[in-house]
mmCIF file of N, CA and C in Angstrom:
data_model
loop_
_atom_site.group_PDB
_atom_site.id
_atom_site.type_symbol
_atom_site.label_atom_id
_atom_site.label_comp_id
_atom_site.label_asym_id
_atom_site.label_seq_id
_atom_site.Cartn_x
_atom_site.Cartn_y
_atom_site.Cartn_z
ATOM 1 N N MET A 265 10.076 29.869 -0.755
ATOM 2 C CA MET A 265 10.287 28.559 -0.675
ATOM 3 C C MET A 265 9.028 27.902 -0.499
ATOM 4 N N SER A 266 8.718 26.717 -0.876
ATOM 5 C CA SER A 266 7.323 26.090 -0.773
ATOM 6 C C SER A 266 7.046 25.565 0.697
ATOM 7 N N GLU A 267 5.964 25.413 0.817
ATOM 8 C CA GLU A 267 5.644 25.062 2.040
ATOM 9 C C GLU A 267 5.402 23.352 2.123
ATOM 10 N N LEU A 268 5.316 23.069 1.102
ATOM 11 C CA LEU A 268 5.549 21.454 0.956
ATOM 12 C C LEU A 268 6.230 20.847 0.426
ATOM 13 N N PRO A 269 6.406 19.506 0.550
ATOM 14 C CA PRO A 269 7.759 18.872 0.156
ATOM 15 C C PRO A 269 8.019 19.189 -1.384
ATOM 16 N N SER A 270 9.298 18.696 -1.542
ATOM 17 C CA SER A 270 9.616 18.887 -3.142
ATOM 18 C C SER A 270 8.777 18.148 -3.749
ATOM 19 N N LEU A 271 8.673 18.474 -5.171
ATOM 20 C CA LEU A 271 7.686 17.769 -6.311
ATOM 21 C C LEU A 271 8.462 16.145 -6.379
ATOM 22 N N PRO A 272 9.684 15.997 -6.460
ATOM 23 C CA PRO A 272 10.191 14.757 -6.403
ATOM 24 C C PRO A 272 9.506 13.736 -5.371
ATOM 25 N N GLU A 273 9.655 14.467 -4.165
ATOM 26 C CA GLU A 273 9.373 13.973 -2.887
ATOM 27 C C GLU A 273 7.896 13.713 -2.846
ATOM 28 N N GLN A 274 6.787 14.440 -3.229
ATOM 29 C CA GLN A 274 5.585 14.734 -3.593
ATOM 30 C C GLN A 274 5.123 13.324 -4.336
ATOM 31 N N GLY A 275 6.003 13.094 -5.392
ATOM 32 C CA GLY A 275 5.720 11.786 -6.483
ATOM 33 C C GLY A 275 6.012 10.722 -5.511
ATOM 34 N N LYS A 276 7.092 10.573 -4.950
ATOM 35 C CA LYS A 276 7.641 9.439 -4.313
ATOM 36 C C LYS A 276 6.562 8.932 -3.202
ATOM 37 N N ASN A 277 5.958 9.975 -2.629
ATOM 38 C CA ASN A 277 4.864 9.607 -1.358
ATOM 39 C C ASN A 277 3.631 9.505 -1.940
ATOM 40 N N LEU A 278 2.979 9.959 -3.192
ATOM 41 C CA LEU A 278 1.996 9.455 -3.950
ATOM 42 C C LEU A 278 1.925 8.059 -4.354
ATOM 43 N N ALA A 279 3.273 7.492 -5.236
ATOM 44 C CA ALA A 279 3.552 6.445 -5.850
ATOM 45 C C ALA A 279 3.268 5.551 -4.565
ATOM 46 N N LYS A 280 3.980 5.679 -3.339
ATOM 47 C CA LYS A 280 4.199 4.754 -2.436
ATOM 48 C C LYS A 280 2.626 4.576 -1.848
ATOM 49 N N PHE A 281 1.810 5.443 -1.815
ATOM 50 C CA PHE A 281 0.731 5.474 -1.252
ATOM 51 C C PHE A 281 -0.173 4.665 -2.026
ATOM 52 N N THR A 282 -0.259 4.888 -3.437
ATOM 53 C CA THR A 282 -0.839 4.345 -4.366
ATOM 54 C C THR A 282 -0.705 2.893 -4.338
ATOM 55 N N PHE A 283 0.678 2.667 -4.581
ATOM 56 C CA PHE A 283 1.082 1.232 -4.232
ATOM 57 C C PHE A 283 0.194 0.262 -2.999
ATOM 58 N N GLU A 284 0.294 1.031 -1.970
ATOM 59 C CA GLU A 284 -0.153 0.434 -0.599
ATOM 60 C C GLU A 284 -1.634 0.398 -0.739
ATOM 61 N N VAL A 285 -2.437 1.394 -1.476
ATOM 62 C CA VAL A 285 -3.908 1.428 -1.524
ATOM 63 C C VAL A 285 -4.279 0.294 -2.491
ATOM 64 N N VAL A 286 -3.296 -0.124 -3.822
ATOM 65 C CA VAL A 286 -3.817 -1.039 -4.609
ATOM 66 C C VAL A 286 -3.582 -2.499 -4.053
ATOM 67 N N GLN A 287 -2.435 -2.667 -3.205
ATOM 68 C CA GLN A 287 -1.948 -3.806 -2.650
ATOM 69 C C GLN A 287 -3.122 -4.115 -1.363
ATOM 70 N N ASP A 288 -3.625 -3.255 -0.515
ATOM 71 C CA ASP A 288 -4.410 -3.477 0.315
ATOM 72 C C ASP A 288 -5.687 -3.938 -0.254
ATOM 73 N N THR A 289 -6.209 -3.275 -1.226
ATOM 74 C CA THR A 289 -7.574 -3.623 -1.713
ATOM 75 C C THR A 289 -7.541 -4.731 -2.406
ATOM 76 N N VAL A 290 -6.298 -5.467 -2.846
ATOM 77 C CA VAL A 290 -6.434 -6.757 -3.498
ATOM 78 C C VAL A 290 -6.428 -7.807 -2.481
ATOM 79 N N SER A 291 -5.746 -7.619 -1.174
ATOM 80 C CA SER A 291 -5.378 -8.515 -0.249
ATOM 81 C C SER A 291 -6.628 -8.381 0.745
ATOM 82 N N LEU A 292 -7.441 -7.457 0.608
ATOM 83 C CA LEU A 292 -8.367 -7.190 1.551
ATOM 84 C C LEU A 292 -9.859 -7.935 1.111
ATOM 85 N N ASN A 293 -10.340 -8.614 2.153
ATOM 86 C CA ASN A 293 -11.607 -9.127 1.875
ATOM 87 C C ASN A 293 -12.804 -8.399 1.905
ATOM 88 N N GLY A 294 -12.540 -6.862 2.601
ATOM 89 C CA GLY A 294 -13.785 -6.080 2.903
ATOM 90 C C GLY A 294 -13.260 -4.894 2.275
ATOM 91 N N ASN A 295 -14.029 -3.817 2.768
ATOM 92 C CA ASN A 295 -13.920 -2.337 2.233
ATOM 93 C C ASN A 295 -12.601 -1.718 2.467
ATOM 94 N N PRO A 296 -11.859 -0.917 1.322
ATOM 95 C CA PRO A 296 -10.766 -0.681 1.667
ATOM 96 C C PRO A 296 -10.796 1.085 2.223
ATOM 97 N N PHE A 297 -12.019 1.204 2.336
ATOM 98 C CA PHE A 297 -12.335 2.561 3.034
ATOM 99 C C PHE A 297 -12.564 2.632 4.338
ATOM 100 N N VAL A 298 -12.352 3.556 5.210
ATOM 101 C CA VAL A 298 -12.839 3.833 6.714
ATOM 102 C C VAL A 298 -13.963 4.036 6.787
ATOM 103 N N PRO A 299 -14.841 3.696 7.649
ATOM 104 C CA PRO A 299 -16.345 4.232 8.267
ATOM 105 C C PRO A 299 -16.163 5.709 8.400
ATOM 106 N N LYS A 300 -17.214 6.207 8.141
ATOM 107 C CA LYS A 300 -17.323 7.683 8.168
ATOM 108 C C LYS A 300 -16.943 8.310 9.239
ATOM 109 N N GLU A 301 -17.358 7.723 10.436
ATOM 110 C CA GLU A 301 -16.883 8.401 11.643
ATOM 111 C C GLU A 301 -15.297 8.264 12.046
ATOM 112 N N LYS A 302 -14.625 7.368 11.390
ATOM 113 C CA LYS A 302 -13.117 7.522 11.565
ATOM 114 C C LYS A 302 -12.685 8.306 10.632
ATOM 115 N N TYR A 303 -13.272 8.556 9.423
ATOM 116 C CA TYR A 303 -12.705 9.639 8.443
ATOM 117 C C TYR A 303 -12.801 10.993 8.984
ATOM 118 N N ASN A 304 -14.089 11.334 9.697
ATOM 119 C CA ASN A 304 -14.359 12.579 10.284
ATOM 120 C C ASN A 304 -13.417 12.636 11.280
ATOM 121 N N GLU A 305 -13.242 11.795 12.196
ATOM 122 C CA GLU A 305 -11.895 11.774 13.268
ATOM 123 C C GLU A 305 -10.644 12.363 12.789
ATOM 124 N N ARG A 306 -10.491 11.786 11.882
ATOM 125 C CA ARG A 306 -9.131 11.997 11.079
ATOM 126 C C ARG A 306 -8.971 13.300 10.879
ATOM 127 N N LEU A 307 -10.021 13.657 9.784
ATOM 128 C CA LEU A 307 -10.128 15.222 9.252
ATOM 129 C C LEU A 307 -9.814 16.152 10.562
ATOM 130 N N LYS A 308 -10.663 15.908 11.733
ATOM 131 C CA LYS A 308 -10.688 16.792 12.710
ATOM 132 C C LYS A 308 -9.291 16.983 13.479
ATOM 133 N N ILE A 309 -8.580 15.917 13.411
ATOM 134 C CA ILE A 309 -6.981 15.937 13.879
ATOM 135 C C ILE A 309 -6.081 16.760 12.897
ATOM 136 N N CYS A 310 -6.258 16.446 11.658
ATOM 137 C CA CYS A 310 -5.834 17.148 10.607
ATOM 138 C C CYS A 310 -5.770 18.760 10.616
ATOM 139 N N ALA A 311 -7.305 18.912 10.958
ATOM 140 C CA ALA A 311 -7.633 20.614 11.183
ATOM 141 C C ALA A 311 -6.945 20.970 12.374
ATOM 142 N N THR A 312 -6.588 20.437 13.336
ATOM 143 C CA THR A 312 -5.853 21.122 14.491
ATOM 144 C C THR A 312 -4.111 20.902 14.211
ATOM 145 N N CYS A 313 -3.697 20.340 13.220
ATOM 146 C CA CYS A 313 -2.356 19.974 13.313
ATOM 147 C C CYS A 313 -1.621 21.350 12.761
ATOM 148 N N GLU A 314 -0.316 21.252 13.281
ATOM 149 C CA GLU A 314 0.515 22.554 12.583
ATOM 150 C C GLU A 314 0.894 22.192 11.224
ATOM 151 N N HIS A 315 0.865 21.199 10.998
ATOM 152 C CA HIS A 315 1.305 20.745 9.576
ATOM 153 C C HIS A 315 0.185 20.920 8.346
ATOM 154 N N PHE A 316 -0.967 21.187 8.881
ATOM 155 C CA PHE A 316 -2.301 21.283 7.991
ATOM 156 C C PHE A 316 -2.408 22.362 7.461
ATOM 157 N N ILE A 317 -2.504 22.408 6.002
ATOM 158 C CA ILE A 317 -2.788 23.884 5.614
ATOM 159 C C ILE A 317 -4.307 23.708 5.052
ATOM 160 N N GLN A 318 -4.742 24.703 5.642
ATOM 161 C CA GLN A 318 -6.335 24.912 5.686
ATOM 162 C C GLN A 318 -6.709 25.010 4.329
ATOM 163 N N LYS A 319 -6.403 26.222 3.835
ATOM 164 C CA LYS A 319 -6.671 26.191 2.362
ATOM 165 C C LYS A 319 -6.937 25.348 1.301
ATOM 166 N N SER A 320 -5.468 24.563 1.356
ATOM 167 C CA SER A 320 -5.654 23.565 0.482
ATOM 168 C C SER A 320 -5.976 22.189 0.765
ATOM 169 N N LYS A 321 -6.073 21.909 2.094
ATOM 170 C CA LYS A 321 -6.209 20.780 2.761
ATOM 171 C C LYS A 321 -5.392 19.713 2.788
ATOM 172 N N ARG A 322 -3.887 20.502 2.401
ATOM 173 C CA ARG A 322 -2.792 19.419 2.534
ATOM 174 C C ARG A 322 -1.947 19.302 3.717
ATOM 175 N N CYS A 323 -1.411 18.507 3.506
ATOM 176 C CA CYS A 323 -0.277 18.218 4.645
ATOM 177 C C CYS A 323 1.142 18.601 4.144
ATOM 178 N N ARG A 324 1.643 19.369 4.960
ATOM 179 C CA ARG A 324 3.047 20.170 4.866
ATOM 180 C C ARG A 324 4.219 18.726 4.976
ATOM 181 N N GLN A 325 3.719 17.994 5.586
ATOM 182 C CA GLN A 325 4.780 16.894 5.937
ATOM 183 C C GLN A 325 4.789 15.701 4.544
ATOM 184 N N CYS A 326 3.769 15.376 3.944
ATOM 185 C CA CYS A 326 3.752 14.450 2.794
ATOM 186 C C CYS A 326 3.345 14.934 1.775
ATOM 187 N N GLY A 327 2.657 16.192 1.770
ATOM 188 C CA GLY A 327 2.021 16.955 0.427
ATOM 189 C C GLY A 327 0.539 16.406 0.152
ATOM 190 N N CYS A 328 0.291 15.420 0.813
ATOM 191 C CA CYS A 328 -1.135 14.952 0.785
ATOM 192 C C CYS A 328 -2.256 15.804 0.649
ATOM 193 N N PHE A 329 -3.165 15.281 -0.179
ATOM 194 C CA PHE A 329 -4.647 15.870 0.061
ATOM 195 C C PHE A 329 -5.312 15.164 1.014
ATOM 196 N N MET A 330 -5.351 15.558 2.190
ATOM 197 C CA MET A 330 -5.886 14.737 3.324
ATOM 198 C C MET A 330 -7.429 14.334 3.281
ATOM 199 N N GLU A 331 -8.156 15.153 2.621
ATOM 200 C CA GLU A 331 -9.578 14.746 2.468
ATOM 201 C C GLU A 331 -9.734 13.445 1.979
ATOM 202 N N SER A 332 -8.744 13.252 0.754
ATOM 203 C CA SER A 332 -8.529 11.874 -0.125
ATOM 204 C C SER A 332 -7.715 10.697 0.798
ATOM 205 N N LYS A 333 -6.629 11.218 1.338
ATOM 206 C CA LYS A 333 -5.893 10.384 2.139
ATOM 207 C C LYS A 333 -6.594 9.722 3.286
ATOM 208 N N ALA A 334 -7.240 10.445 3.920
ATOM 209 C CA ALA A 334 -8.018 10.044 5.149
ATOM 210 C C ALA A 334 -9.141 8.956 5.105
ATOM 211 N N LYS A 335 -9.459 8.849 3.782
ATOM 212 C CA LYS A 335 -10.560 7.723 3.539
ATOM 213 C C LYS A 335 -10.107 6.499 3.424
ATOM 214 N N PHE A 336 -8.815 6.106 3.186
ATOM 215 C CA PHE A 336 -8.298 4.709 3.131
ATOM 216 C C PHE A 336 -7.791 4.005 4.482
ATOM 217 N N THR A 337 -8.310 2.738 4.579
ATOM 218 C CA THR A 337 -7.951 2.048 5.887
ATOM 219 C C THR A 337 -6.392 2.106 6.009
ATOM 220 N N ILE A 338 -5.534 1.894 4.872
ATOM 221 C CA ILE A 338 -3.940 1.881 4.806
ATOM 222 C C ILE A 338 -3.260 2.830 5.005
ATOM 223 N N SER A 339 -4.211 4.081 5.095
ATOM 224 C CA SER A 339 -3.387 5.585 5.106
ATOM 225 C C SER A 339 -2.980 5.702 6.585
ATOM 226 N N LYS A 340 -1.769 6.437 6.688
ATOM 227 C CA LYS A 340 -1.265 6.853 8.042
ATOM 228 C C LYS A 340 -0.797 8.401 8.162
ATOM 229 N N CYS A 341 -0.903 8.719 9.085
ATOM 230 C CA CYS A 341 -0.489 10.245 9.148
ATOM 231 C C CYS A 341 0.968 10.319 9.189
ATOM 232 N N PRO A 342 1.527 11.135 8.557
ATOM 233 C CA PRO A 342 3.201 10.986 8.215
ATOM 234 C C PRO A 342 3.656 11.456 9.992
ATOM 235 N N VAL A 343 3.194 12.266 10.940
ATOM 236 C CA VAL A 343 3.775 12.288 12.191
ATOM 237 C C VAL A 343 2.792 11.395 13.216
ATOM 238 N N GLN A 344 2.159 10.361 12.585
ATOM 239 C CA GLN A 344 1.418 9.612 13.742
ATOM 240 C C GLN A 344 0.316 10.096 14.610
ATOM 241 N N LYS A 345 -0.527 11.150 13.974
ATOM 242 C CA LYS A 345 -1.350 11.398 14.928
ATOM 243 C C LYS A 345 -2.611 10.594 14.835
ATOM 244 N N TRP A 346 -2.651 9.912 13.704
ATOM 245 C CA TRP A 346 -3.630 8.882 13.469
ATOM 246 C C TRP A 346 -3.446 7.929 12.591
#
Protein backbone atom coordinates (compact mmCIF):
# COMPACT_ATOMS: atom_id res chain seq x y z
CA MET A 1 0.00 0.00 0.00
CA SER A 2 1.31 3.44 -0.92
CA GLU A 3 2.00 5.93 1.81
CA LEU A 4 0.71 8.73 -0.44
CA PRO A 5 -2.83 9.53 -1.57
CA SER A 6 -4.05 7.69 -4.68
CA LEU A 7 -2.85 9.03 -8.05
CA PRO A 8 -6.30 10.45 -8.89
CA GLU A 9 -6.34 12.24 -5.51
CA GLN A 10 -2.81 13.57 -6.06
CA GLY A 11 -3.86 14.80 -9.51
CA LYS A 12 -6.89 16.54 -8.04
CA ASN A 13 -4.73 18.17 -5.35
CA LEU A 14 -2.17 19.32 -7.93
CA ALA A 15 -4.84 20.75 -10.24
CA LYS A 16 -6.47 22.65 -7.36
CA PHE A 17 -3.11 23.97 -6.16
CA THR A 18 -2.08 25.03 -9.68
CA PHE A 19 -5.38 26.84 -10.22
CA GLU A 20 -5.04 28.65 -6.88
CA VAL A 21 -1.45 29.71 -7.64
CA VAL A 22 -2.41 31.06 -11.07
CA GLN A 23 -5.47 32.83 -9.65
CA ASP A 24 -3.40 34.32 -6.81
CA THR A 25 -0.65 35.43 -9.20
CA VAL A 26 -3.12 37.14 -11.54
CA SER A 27 -4.99 38.93 -8.74
CA LEU A 28 -1.95 39.77 -6.63
CA ASN A 29 -0.20 43.09 -6.98
CA GLY A 30 2.93 41.77 -5.33
CA ASN A 31 5.11 38.71 -5.16
CA PRO A 32 3.35 35.30 -5.18
CA PHE A 33 6.19 33.84 -3.10
CA VAL A 34 6.65 33.94 0.67
CA PRO A 35 9.78 35.56 2.13
CA LYS A 36 12.73 33.20 2.60
CA GLU A 37 12.27 33.24 6.40
CA LYS A 38 8.65 32.11 6.11
CA TYR A 39 9.63 29.44 3.57
CA ASN A 40 12.28 28.08 5.94
CA GLU A 41 9.82 28.18 8.85
CA ARG A 42 7.29 26.16 6.87
CA LEU A 43 9.88 23.54 5.93
CA LYS A 44 10.99 23.22 9.57
CA ILE A 45 7.39 22.54 10.55
CA CYS A 46 7.10 19.95 7.77
CA ALA A 47 10.33 18.25 8.83
CA THR A 48 8.87 17.55 12.29
CA CYS A 49 5.42 16.47 11.04
CA GLU A 50 4.31 12.84 11.22
CA HIS A 51 2.92 13.13 7.69
CA PHE A 52 6.21 14.27 6.12
CA ILE A 53 8.30 11.76 4.15
CA GLN A 54 11.90 12.84 4.68
CA LYS A 55 13.40 10.92 1.77
CA SER A 56 11.16 12.41 -0.92
CA LYS A 57 10.22 15.64 0.93
CA ARG A 58 6.55 14.88 0.30
CA CYS A 59 3.43 15.06 2.42
CA ARG A 60 1.46 11.87 3.02
CA GLN A 61 -1.79 13.87 3.32
CA CYS A 62 -1.75 15.73 0.00
CA GLY A 63 1.11 14.06 -1.90
CA CYS A 64 2.76 17.42 -2.62
CA PHE A 65 6.47 18.06 -2.87
CA MET A 66 6.71 20.40 0.10
CA GLU A 67 9.91 22.16 -0.95
CA SER A 68 7.89 23.52 -3.87
CA LYS A 69 4.51 23.99 -2.20
CA ALA A 70 5.93 25.92 0.78
CA LYS A 71 7.20 28.70 -1.53
CA PHE A 72 3.79 30.10 -2.48
CA THR A 73 1.76 32.59 -0.44
CA ILE A 74 -1.47 30.83 -1.39
CA SER A 75 -0.24 27.43 -0.10
CA LYS A 76 -1.67 25.86 3.02
CA CYS A 77 -0.66 22.84 5.02
CA PRO A 78 -3.30 20.11 4.57
CA VAL A 79 -3.40 19.57 8.36
CA GLN A 80 -3.30 23.32 9.21
CA LYS A 81 0.20 23.40 10.71
CA TRP A 82 1.06 26.50 8.66
